[in-house]
CSV table of C-alpha atoms in Angstrom, one decimal:
chain,number,residue,atom,x,y,z
A,1,UNK,CA,6.0,11.7,10.2
A,2,UNK,CA,9.6,12.2,8.5
A,3,UNK,CA,9.4,15.9,6.6
A,4,UNK,CA,10.8,16.6,3.2
A,5,UNK,CA,13.2,18.4,2.9
A,6,UNK,CA,13.8,19.3,-0.7
A,7,UNK,CA,10.6,20.4,-1.4
A,8,UNK,CA,10.6,22.7,1.9
A,9,UNK,CA,13.5,24.3,0.3
A,10,UNK,CA,12.1,25.2,-2.8
A,11,UNK,CA,8.9,26.2,-1.1
A,12,UNK,CA,11.1,28.7,0.3
A,13,UNK,CA,13.0,29.6,-2.4
A,14,UNK,CA,9.1,30.6,-4.3
A,15,UNK,CA,8.2,32.4,-2.2
A,16,UNK,CA,11.0,35.3,-1.1
A,17,UNK,CA,11.9,35.3,-4.5
A,18,UNK,CA,8.1,37.2,-5.4
A,19,UNK,CA,5.1,36.5,-7.4
A,20,UNK,CA,6.0,36.5,-10.8
A,21,UNK,CA,8.4,33.5,-9.8
A,22,UNK,CA,5.9,31.5,-7.7
A,23,UNK,CA,3.8,30.2,-11.1
A,24,UNK,CA,7.6,29.6,-13.0
A,25,UNK,CA,8.4,27.3,-10.0
A,26,UNK,CA,5.0,25.5,-9.1
A,27,UNK,CA,6.8,23.3,-11.6
A,28,UNK,CA,9.9,22.5,-10.2
A,29,UNK,CA,8.1,22.4,-6.9
A,30,UNK,CA,6.1,19.5,-7.7
A,31,UNK,CA,9.5,17.8,-9.1
A,32,UNK,CA,11.4,18.6,-5.1
A,33,UNK,CA,8.9,17.0,-3.5
A,34,UNK,CA,8.0,14.0,-6.1
A,35,UNK,CA,12.0,13.4,-5.8
A,36,UNK,CA,12.5,13.1,-2.1
A,37,UNK,CA,9.2,10.9,-2.1
A,38,UNK,CA,11.1,8.7,-4.1
A,39,UNK,CA,14.5,8.6,-2.8
A,40,UNK,CA,12.7,7.5,0.4
A,41,UNK,CA,11.6,4.2,-1.1
A,42,UNK,CA,15.0,3.7,-2.4
A,43,UNK,CA,16.9,2.6,0.2
A,44,UNK,CA,16.5,-1.2,0.8
A,45,UNK,CA,20.0,-1.0,2.6
A,46,UNK,CA,19.0,-0.1,5.9
A,47,UNK,CA,16.8,-2.7,7.9
A,48,UNK,CA,13.3,-2.6,8.2
A,49,UNK,CA,12.3,0.4,10.0
A,50,UNK,CA,7.8,1.0,10.9
A,51,UNK,CA,8.0,3.6,13.8
A,52,UNK,CA,10.5,2.6,16.1
A,53,UNK,CA,9.8,-0.9,16.2
A,54,UNK,CA,11.7,-3.6,17.9
A,55,UNK,CA,11.5,-7.3,18.9
A,56,UNK,CA,13.5,-9.6,19.5
A,57,UNK,CA,13.1,-11.7,16.8
A,58,UNK,CA,14.5,-15.0,15.9
A,59,UNK,CA,13.6,-18.0,13.5
A,60,UNK,CA,15.0,-21.5,13.5
A,61,UNK,CA,13.9,-24.3,11.1
A,62,UNK,CA,15.2,-27.4,11.6
A,63,UNK,CA,14.0,-31.2,10.5
A,64,UNK,CA,11.1,-32.0,13.3
A,65,UNK,CA,12.4,-34.6,15.0
A,66,UNK,CA,15.6,-32.6,16.3
A,67,UNK,CA,13.1,-29.6,17.1
A,68,UNK,CA,11.1,-32.3,18.8
A,69,UNK,CA,14.4,-33.1,21.0
A,70,UNK,CA,15.5,-29.8,22.2
A,71,UNK,CA,11.9,-28.5,22.9
A,72,UNK,CA,11.9,-31.6,24.9
A,73,UNK,CA,15.0,-31.2,26.9
A,74,UNK,CA,13.4,-27.7,27.5
A,75,UNK,CA,10.6,-29.5,28.9
A,76,UNK,CA,8.3,-27.1,27.0
A,77,UNK,CA,9.6,-23.9,29.3
A,78,UNK,CA,8.3,-20.7,28.8
A,79,UNK,CA,11.3,-18.3,27.3
A,80,UNK,CA,13.3,-16.7,30.4
A,81,UNK,CA,12.0,-12.8,30.0
A,82,UNK,CA,8.3,-14.1,30.0
A,83,UNK,CA,9.3,-16.1,33.2
A,84,UNK,CA,10.2,-13.1,34.8
A,85,UNK,CA,7.2,-11.3,34.0
A,86,UNK,CA,5.3,-14.5,34.5
A,87,UNK,CA,5.7,-16.9,36.7
A,88,UNK,CA,3.0,-19.5,36.2
A,89,UNK,CA,4.0,-19.0,32.2
A,90,UNK,CA,2.9,-22.7,30.7
A,91,UNK,CA,2.9,-23.6,27.3
A,92,UNK,CA,-0.1,-24.9,25.1
A,93,UNK,CA,2.4,-27.4,21.6
A,94,UNK,CA,-0.2,-27.4,18.8
A,95,UNK,CA,1.3,-29.7,16.2
A,96,UNK,CA,-0.5,-30.6,12.7
A,97,UNK,CA,-0.4,-34.5,12.0
A,98,UNK,CA,-1.8,-35.3,8.4
A,99,UNK,CA,-0.4,-36.3,4.9
A,100,UNK,CA,-0.4,-33.9,1.8
A,101,UNK,CA,0.2,-34.2,-1.7
A,102,UNK,CA,-1.9,-38.0,-2.2
A,103,UNK,CA,-5.1,-37.8,-1.2
A,104,UNK,CA,-5.2,-34.4,0.4
A,105,UNK,CA,-4.5,-32.2,-2.8
A,106,UNK,CA,-5.6,-28.7,-3.9
A,107,UNK,CA,-7.6,-29.0,-6.5
A,108,UNK,CA,-7.3,-27.0,-10.3
A,109,UNK,CA,-9.1,-23.9,-8.9
A,110,UNK,CA,-6.7,-23.9,-6.0
A,111,UNK,CA,-3.9,-24.2,-8.1
A,112,UNK,CA,-0.7,-25.1,-5.8
A,113,UNK,CA,-2.4,-23.5,-2.2
A,114,UNK,CA,-4.7,-26.0,0.4
A,115,UNK,CA,-6.3,-25.0,3.6
A,116,UNK,CA,-6.5,-27.3,5.9
A,117,UNK,CA,-7.9,-26.8,9.7
A,118,UNK,CA,-7.3,-28.9,12.9
A,119,UNK,CA,-9.0,-28.1,16.5
A,120,UNK,CA,-6.9,-26.9,19.4
A,121,UNK,CA,-6.4,-29.3,22.0
A,122,UNK,CA,-6.7,-27.0,25.2
A,123,UNK,CA,-7.5,-30.1,27.3
A,124,UNK,CA,-4.9,-29.6,29.6
A,125,UNK,CA,-6.2,-26.8,31.1
A,126,UNK,CA,-9.9,-26.9,33.5
A,127,UNK,CA,-11.0,-22.9,32.2
A,128,UNK,CA,-8.8,-22.2,28.8
A,129,UNK,CA,-10.9,-19.0,28.6
A,130,UNK,CA,-9.5,-17.8,31.9
A,131,UNK,CA,-5.8,-17.7,29.9
A,132,UNK,CA,-4.0,-15.3,28.0
A,133,UNK,CA,-1.8,-15.6,25.0
A,134,UNK,CA,1.3,-13.4,25.7
A,135,UNK,CA,3.6,-14.5,23.0
A,136,UNK,CA,4.3,-17.5,20.6
A,137,UNK,CA,6.7,-19.3,18.5
A,138,UNK,CA,5.6,-21.2,15.0
A,139,UNK,CA,7.6,-24.6,14.5
A,140,UNK,CA,8.0,-25.1,11.0
A,141,UNK,CA,8.4,-29.0,10.2
A,142,UNK,CA,10.8,-29.6,6.7
A,143,UNK,CA,10.1,-32.3,4.1
A,144,UNK,CA,11.4,-34.5,1.8
A,145,UNK,CA,10.4,-32.0,-1.7
A,146,UNK,CA,8.7,-34.3,-4.6
A,147,UNK,CA,10.3,-31.5,-7.1
A,148,UNK,CA,13.1,-33.6,-9.4
A,149,UNK,CA,15.5,-30.2,-9.1
A,150,UNK,CA,15.3,-30.1,-5.1
A,151,UNK,CA,17.9,-32.1,-3.6
A,152,UNK,CA,17.3,-30.7,0.4
A,153,UNK,CA,13.5,-30.8,2.1
A,154,UNK,CA,11.4,-27.6,1.8
A,155,UNK,CA,9.0,-26.0,4.3
A,156,UNK,CA,5.3,-26.0,3.1
A,157,UNK,CA,4.0,-23.5,5.7
A,158,UNK,CA,2.5,-20.3,3.5
A,159,UNK,CA,1.0,-19.3,6.9
A,160,UNK,CA,-0.9,-20.9,9.9
A,161,UNK,CA,-3.2,-18.9,11.9
A,162,UNK,CA,-4.7,-20.1,15.3
A,163,UNK,CA,-8.8,-19.0,15.7
A,164,UNK,CA,-11.2,-18.7,18.1
A,165,UNK,CA,-14.8,-19.4,17.2
A,166,UNK,CA,-18.4,-19.7,18.3
A,167,UNK,CA,-19.3,-22.6,20.6
A,168,UNK,CA,-21.8,-23.4,18.9
A,169,UNK,CA,-20.0,-25.7,17.0
A,170,UNK,CA,-17.3,-28.0,17.7
A,171,UNK,CA,-14.8,-29.6,15.6
A,172,UNK,CA,-13.5,-33.1,15.9
A,173,UNK,CA,-9.9,-34.0,18.1
A,174,UNK,CA,-7.4,-35.6,15.6
A,175,UNK,CA,-9.4,-34.9,12.0
A,176,UNK,CA,-8.6,-32.6,9.2
A,177,UNK,CA,-11.1,-30.7,7.9
A,178,UNK,CA,-11.2,-28.9,4.0
A,179,UNK,CA,-12.2,-25.0,3.8
A,180,UNK,CA,-15.1,-26.6,2.4
A,181,UNK,CA,-16.3,-28.9,5.6
A,182,UNK,CA,-15.7,-25.9,7.8
A,183,UNK,CA,-18.1,-23.7,5.9
A,184,UNK,CA,-20.5,-26.2,5.8
A,185,UNK,CA,-20.5,-26.2,9.1
A,186,UNK,CA,-21.6,-22.8,8.9
A,187,UNK,CA,-18.8,-21.5,10.4
A,188,UNK,CA,-17.9,-18.2,8.3
A,189,UNK,CA,-14.6,-16.2,8.4
A,190,UNK,CA,-16.4,-12.8,9.4
A,191,UNK,CA,-16.7,-14.6,12.8
A,192,UNK,CA,-13.5,-15.5,13.5
A,193,UNK,CA,-11.5,-14.0,16.2
A,194,UNK,CA,-7.7,-14.5,15.5
A,195,UNK,CA,-5.2,-15.7,18.3
A,196,UNK,CA,-1.7,-16.4,16.8
A,197,UNK,CA,-0.6,-15.7,13.4
A,198,UNK,CA,2.7,-17.2,11.3
A,199,UNK,CA,3.6,-16.0,7.7
A,200,UNK,CA,6.2,-17.3,5.6
A,201,UNK,CA,10.1,-17.3,7.4
A,202,UNK,CA,8.6,-15.0,10.3
A,203,UNK,CA,10.5,-16.0,13.6
A,204,UNK,CA,8.5,-16.0,17.1
A,205,UNK,CA,6.9,-12.8,19.3
A,206,UNK,CA,5.8,-11.5,22.5
A,207,UNK,CA,3.3,-9.0,23.3
A,208,UNK,CA,4.8,-6.2,25.0
A,209,UNK,CA,4.5,-7.1,29.3
A,210,UNK,CA,1.3,-6.8,30.9
A,211,UNK,CA,-0.8,-7.3,27.2
A,212,UNK,CA,-2.8,-10.5,26.4
A,213,UNK,CA,-4.6,-12.1,23.8
A,214,UNK,CA,-7.7,-14.2,26.1
A,215,UNK,CA,-7.5,-17.5,25.2
A,216,UNK,CA,-10.8,-19.1,24.0
A,217,UNK,CA,-12.7,-22.6,24.8
A,218,UNK,CA,-12.2,-24.0,21.6
A,219,UNK,CA,-10.1,-23.3,18.8
A,220,UNK,CA,-9.2,-24.2,15.2
A,221,UNK,CA,-5.9,-23.7,13.3
A,222,UNK,CA,-5.5,-23.1,9.9
A,223,UNK,CA,-3.0,-25.2,7.7
A,224,UNK,CA,-2.1,-23.0,4.2
A,225,UNK,CA,0.2,-25.0,2.4
A,226,UNK,CA,1.7,-23.9,-0.6
A,227,UNK,CA,2.9,-26.2,-3.0
A,228,UNK,CA,6.1,-25.4,-5.1
A,229,UNK,CA,4.4,-25.5,-8.7
A,230,UNK,CA,7.1,-28.6,-9.4
A,231,UNK,CA,5.3,-30.7,-7.2
A,232,UNK,CA,5.1,-34.2,-8.4
A,233,UNK,CA,1.5,-34.8,-6.7
A,234,UNK,CA,0.5,-38.9,-5.6
A,235,UNK,CA,2.4,-39.0,-3.2
A,236,UNK,CA,2.5,-38.1,1.0
A,237,UNK,CA,4.4,-36.3,3.5
A,238,UNK,CA,4.0,-35.7,6.4
A,239,UNK,CA,2.9,-32.1,7.8
A,240,UNK,CA,4.0,-31.6,11.5
A,241,UNK,CA,4.1,-28.0,11.8
A,242,UNK,CA,2.5,-25.0,14.7
A,243,UNK,CA,2.9,-23.4,17.0
A,244,UNK,CA,3.5,-22.9,20.9
A,245,UNK,CA,1.8,-20.5,22.6
A,246,UNK,CA,2.6,-18.5,25.8
A,247,UNK,CA,-0.4,-18.5,28.1
A,248,UNK,CA,-0.7,-16.8,31.9
A,249,UNK,CA,-3.9,-16.7,34.6
A,250,UNK,CA,-2.9,-13.4,35.4
A,251,UNK,CA,-5.3,-10.6,34.5
A,252,UNK,CA,-3.5,-8.9,32.1
A,253,UNK,CA,-5.0,-6.1,30.2
A,254,UNK,CA,-6.7,-6.9,26.7
A,255,UNK,CA,-5.0,-7.2,23.2
A,256,UNK,CA,-6.8,-8.6,20.0
A,257,UNK,CA,-5.8,-8.9,16.2
A,258,UNK,CA,-7.0,-7.1,13.5
A,259,UNK,CA,-6.8,-6.6,10.1
A,260,UNK,CA,-8.1,-6.5,6.4
A,261,UNK,CA,-8.0,-8.0,3.1
A,262,UNK,CA,-8.2,-6.3,-0.6
A,263,UNK,CA,-10.1,-9.4,-2.4
A,264,UNK,CA,-10.5,-6.2,-5.3
A,265,UNK,CA,-7.3,-6.0,-6.1
A,266,UNK,CA,-6.3,-5.5,-9.6
A,267,UNK,CA,-3.0,-4.1,-10.9
A,268,UNK,CA,-3.2,-4.1,-14.4
A,269,UNK,CA,0.4,-3.9,-16.1
A,270,UNK,CA,1.8,-1.3,-18.3
A,271,UNK,CA,0.1,1.6,-16.0
A,272,UNK,CA,3.7,3.1,-14.6
A,273,UNK,CA,4.4,3.0,-10.6
A,274,UNK,CA,0.8,2.5,-9.3
A,275,UNK,CA,-0.5,2.0,-5.4
A,276,UNK,CA,-2.3,-0.8,-3.7
A,277,UNK,CA,-3.9,1.0,-0.6
A,278,UNK,CA,-5.9,-1.9,1.4
A,279,UNK,CA,-8.1,0.3,3.9
A,280,UNK,CA,-9.8,0.2,7.6
A,281,UNK,CA,-12.5,2.6,7.5
A,282,UNK,CA,-13.2,5.2,10.4
A,283,UNK,CA,-16.9,3.4,10.7
A,284,UNK,CA,-15.0,-0.3,10.0
A,285,UNK,CA,-12.3,0.5,13.2
A,286,UNK,CA,-15.5,1.4,15.1
A,287,UNK,CA,-16.0,-2.5,15.6
A,288,UNK,CA,-13.2,-3.0,17.6
A,289,UNK,CA,-13.6,-0.3,20.1
A,290,UNK,CA,-16.7,-0.1,23.1
A,291,UNK,CA,-17.5,3.5,22.5
A,292,UNK,CA,-19.2,3.3,25.6
A,293,UNK,CA,-15.7,3.4,28.1
A,294,UNK,CA,-14.7,6.6,26.2
A,295,UNK,CA,-11.3,5.5,26.0
A,296,UNK,CA,-9.7,3.7,21.7
A,297,UNK,CA,-7.2,1.6,22.3
A,298,UNK,CA,-3.5,1.8,20.6
A,299,UNK,CA,-1.8,0.1,18.1
A,300,UNK,CA,1.1,-2.4,19.6
A,301,UNK,CA,2.3,-4.0,16.9
A,302,UNK,CA,2.4,-3.7,13.1
A,303,UNK,CA,2.9,-6.7,10.5
A,304,UNK,CA,2.5,-5.2,7.1
A,305,UNK,CA,1.9,-8.7,4.8
A,306,UNK,CA,2.7,-9.1,1.5
A,307,UNK,CA,4.1,-11.8,-0.8
A,308,UNK,CA,7.3,-10.9,-3.7
A,309,UNK,CA,5.0,-9.3,-6.3
A,310,UNK,CA,4.5,-5.8,-4.4
A,311,UNK,CA,7.7,-3.7,-4.2
A,312,UNK,CA,7.3,-1.8,-1.2
A,313,UNK,CA,5.4,-0.9,1.1
A,314,UNK,CA,4.1,1.5,3.7
A,315,UNK,CA,1.4,2.2,6.6
A,316,UNK,CA,-0.9,5.3,7.4
A,317,UNK,CA,-2.7,6.7,10.2
A,318,UNK,CA,-5.1,9.0,8.2
A,319,UNK,CA,-7.6,12.0,10.9
A,320,UNK,CA,-11.0,13.1,10.4
A,321,UNK,CA,-10.7,15.8,8.7
A,322,UNK,CA,-8.1,14.0,6.1
A,323,UNK,CA,-4.7,14.8,7.7
A,324,UNK,CA,-1.9,12.7,8.1
A,325,UNK,CA,-1.6,11.3,11.9
A,326,UNK,CA,2.1,9.2,11.1
A,327,UNK,CA,3.2,7.6,8.1
A,328,UNK,CA,6.1,5.0,8.0
A,329,UNK,CA,8.8,4.9,5.9
A,330,UNK,CA,8.7,3.0,3.0
A,331,UNK,CA,10.0,-0.4,3.1
A,332,UNK,CA,10.7,-3.2,0.9
A,333,UNK,CA,8.2,-6.2,1.0
A,334,UNK,CA,8.6,-9.5,0.1
A,335,UNK,CA,9.6,-12.7,2.1
A,336,UNK,CA,12.0,-12.3,4.6
A,337,UNK,CA,12.6,-12.2,9.0
A,338,UNK,CA,12.1,-8.9,9.0
A,339,UNK,CA,9.4,-8.4,6.5
A,340,UNK,CA,6.6,-11.0,7.8
A,341,UNK,CA,7.8,-10.4,11.6
A,342,UNK,CA,5.7,-8.6,14.5
A,343,UNK,CA,7.2,-5.6,15.4
A,344,UNK,CA,6.3,-3.9,19.1
A,345,UNK,CA,6.1,-0.2,19.0
A,346,UNK,CA,8.5,1.7,21.2
A,347,UNK,CA,6.3,4.7,20.6
A,348,UNK,CA,2.1,3.4,20.3
A,349,UNK,CA,-0.2,4.9,18.3
A,350,UNK,CA,-3.4,6.1,20.4
A,351,UNK,CA,-6.2,5.6,17.4
A,352,UNK,CA,-9.2,7.8,17.4
A,353,UNK,CA,-12.4,8.9,16.6
A,354,UNK,CA,-12.3,9.1,13.0
A,355,UNK,CA,-9.2,8.1,11.7
A,356,UNK,CA,-8.7,5.6,9.2
A,357,UNK,CA,-5.9,2.6,8.7
A,358,UNK,CA,-4.4,2.4,5.7
A,359,UNK,CA,-1.5,-0.2,3.9
A,360,UNK,CA,0.1,1.3,0.8
A,361,UNK,CA,2.0,-1.2,-1.5
A,362,UNK,CA,3.9,0.0,-5.0
A,363,UNK,CA,4.3,-1.9,-7.5
A,364,UNK,CA,6.4,-1.2,-10.9
A,365,UNK,CA,3.9,-2.2,-12.9
A,366,UNK,CA,5.8,-1.8,-16.8
A,367,UNK,CA,7.2,-5.1,-15.4
A,368,UNK,CA,4.0,-7.1,-15.2
A,369,UNK,CA,3.3,-9.3,-17.6
A,370,UNK,CA,0.2,-9.5,-16.5
A,371,UNK,CA,-2.6,-8.5,-13.8
A,372,UNK,CA,-1.8,-8.5,-10.3
A,373,UNK,CA,-5.0,-10.0,-7.9
A,374,UNK,CA,-5.1,-11.1,-4.5
A,375,UNK,CA,-4.3,-14.7,-3.8
A,376,UNK,CA,-2.8,-17.3,-1.7
A,377,UNK,CA,-0.9,-18.6,-5.3
A,378,UNK,CA,2.6,-17.8,-6.5
A,379,UNK,CA,2.2,-14.2,-9.4
A,380,UNK,CA,-0.9,-13.3,-6.5
A,381,UNK,CA,-0.5,-10.7,-4.2
A,382,UNK,CA,-1.9,-9.4,-0.8
A,383,UNK,CA,-1.3,-6.3,0.9
A,384,UNK,CA,-3.1,-6.6,3.6
A,385,UNK,CA,-2.6,-5.1,7.7
A,386,UNK,CA,-2.7,-7.3,10.6
A,387,UNK,CA,-2.4,-5.3,14.1
A,388,UNK,CA,-2.4,-5.6,17.5
A,389,UNK,CA,-4.2,-3.4,19.3
A,390,UNK,CA,-4.4,-3.2,23.4
A,391,UNK,CA,-6.0,-1.4,25.7
A,392,UNK,CA,-9.3,-0.3,28.1
A,393,UNK,CA,-11.1,0.6,24.9
A,394,UNK,CA,-10.9,-2.3,23.0
A,395,UNK,CA,-13.9,-4.6,22.2
A,396,UNK,CA,-13.0,-8.3,21.3
A,397,UNK,CA,-14.9,-9.5,17.6
A,398,UNK,CA,-13.8,-10.6,14.4
A,399,UNK,CA,-10.2,-10.1,13.3
A,400,UNK,CA,-10.7,-9.2,9.9
A,401,UNK,CA,-12.4,-5.8,9.4
A,402,UNK,CA,-12.8,-5.5,5.9
A,403,UNK,CA,-12.4,-7.7,2.6
A,404,UNK,CA,-12.6,-5.6,-0.3
A,405,UNK,CA,-12.2,-1.7,0.4
A,406,UNK,CA,-9.1,-1.2,-1.3
A,407,UNK,CA,-8.1,1.5,-4.3
A,408,UNK,CA,-5.6,1.9,-7.2
A,409,UNK,CA,-3.3,4.8,-7.2
A,410,UNK,CA,-1.3,6.2,-10.5
A,411,UNK,CA,1.1,8.1,-8.8
A,412,UNK,CA,1.0,11.2,-11.6
A,413,UNK,CA,-2.0,11.6,-9.6
A,414,UNK,CA,-0.5,12.2,-6.6
A,415,UNK,CA,2.2,14.4,-8.1
A,416,UNK,CA,-0.7,16.6,-9.3
A,417,UNK,CA,-2.4,16.7,-5.3
A,418,UNK,CA,1.2,17.8,-4.1
A,419,UNK,CA,0.9,20.6,-6.9
A,420,UNK,CA,-2.9,21.4,-5.9
A,421,UNK,CA,-1.0,21.8,-1.5
A,422,UNK,CA,2.0,23.7,-3.3
A,423,UNK,CA,-0.1,26.4,-4.9
A,424,UNK,CA,-2.3,26.9,-1.7
A,425,UNK,CA,1.2,26.6,0.8
A,426,UNK,CA,2.7,29.3,-1.7
A,427,UNK,CA,-0.5,31.3,-2.0
A,428,UNK,CA,-0.8,31.2,2.0
A,429,UNK,CA,2.7,32.0,2.3
A,430,UNK,CA,2.9,34.7,-0.6
A,431,UNK,CA,0.2,36.6,1.7
A,432,UNK,CA,2.0,36.4,5.1
A,433,UNK,CA,5.0,37.8,3.1
A,434,UNK,CA,3.4,40.6,1.5
A,435,UNK,CA,1.7,41.4,5.1
């Protein structure tokens, strides 16, 4: 974790100046730590830098016809790097083919958002459950806009996810399902195991070598369509976006997507700088661990998801005693290739019993005109960590580990906590100095 150098220098000055000065220094001491913390989040000119993350991310949005021609010319081949690692690598292409904006449109309650589902056709493989996903490439379709002020095509894709779902239910190939129809089949999100994910403006992704996400006998694609506020409903446009999944039959170390949502988010205006924290508790984390294996999985990759209302974000791993095992540098929130793509960690984080994972999202609430709550529409926000875990101790199960374990931190409370820590350290160092 990055050290706060300014705070350390202040502390050294106070301790070496004697007992009387310590009391006078406490206010300025807290200020030093406070300024250092703010400074960490101010440098938005550098790329996102979660731990030492690196991945070759690219995003290629073209008209659908051009993409189809390019991919046909490539013959559905896996990327060269994957072919070197897995010579048997094959491509499973999934494309939507339904019309939206006319009959299929959001209700008044849904505002601008529409969630639709289609079955993933893996019939080209005799035993899809024996295959592993080693990467994916989102294929984004741009469509003619129904906004009077738009002169170019637009993408309506806010996110797409692929989920494995229980075998007791089967979705019909070629049919488009609404969220209500999926729920009427007794399919609940808590039972879904995510196989691939794409958020607006993200790039393609490749898992670390020798790790794979097990495919399933049956899966479905979730399409989140987000219409611009200026969209004039009444006529159809064809949605044909989807994924190219890269698969191998090789025996792989298991990997899984796990994360948390924040249905209870509530950030009120005019309360100064505040943080919303979405947490995966130690108890929730046990859901993805084979405790009998005596081994815990490690974090392979990270995506700290937000929309564009939050200002910055960072990630924390806290130990059972409350100490910080790891804290990332503060990064710019919002949309963009770096902000929305997965990143593989060069130095992986091995999880341990009792740890909890937290995504912090920082807001300047003085600039808000109305409360910010969880949602999928413009003006609504998510503070949602999505991680890829891997290793022998991993247990495959539902992706969403928690949906309402979140809380608000007002930054003056953090300053008070810092001052309490400073007082404790000052007393300890003074005793050492006197001794």
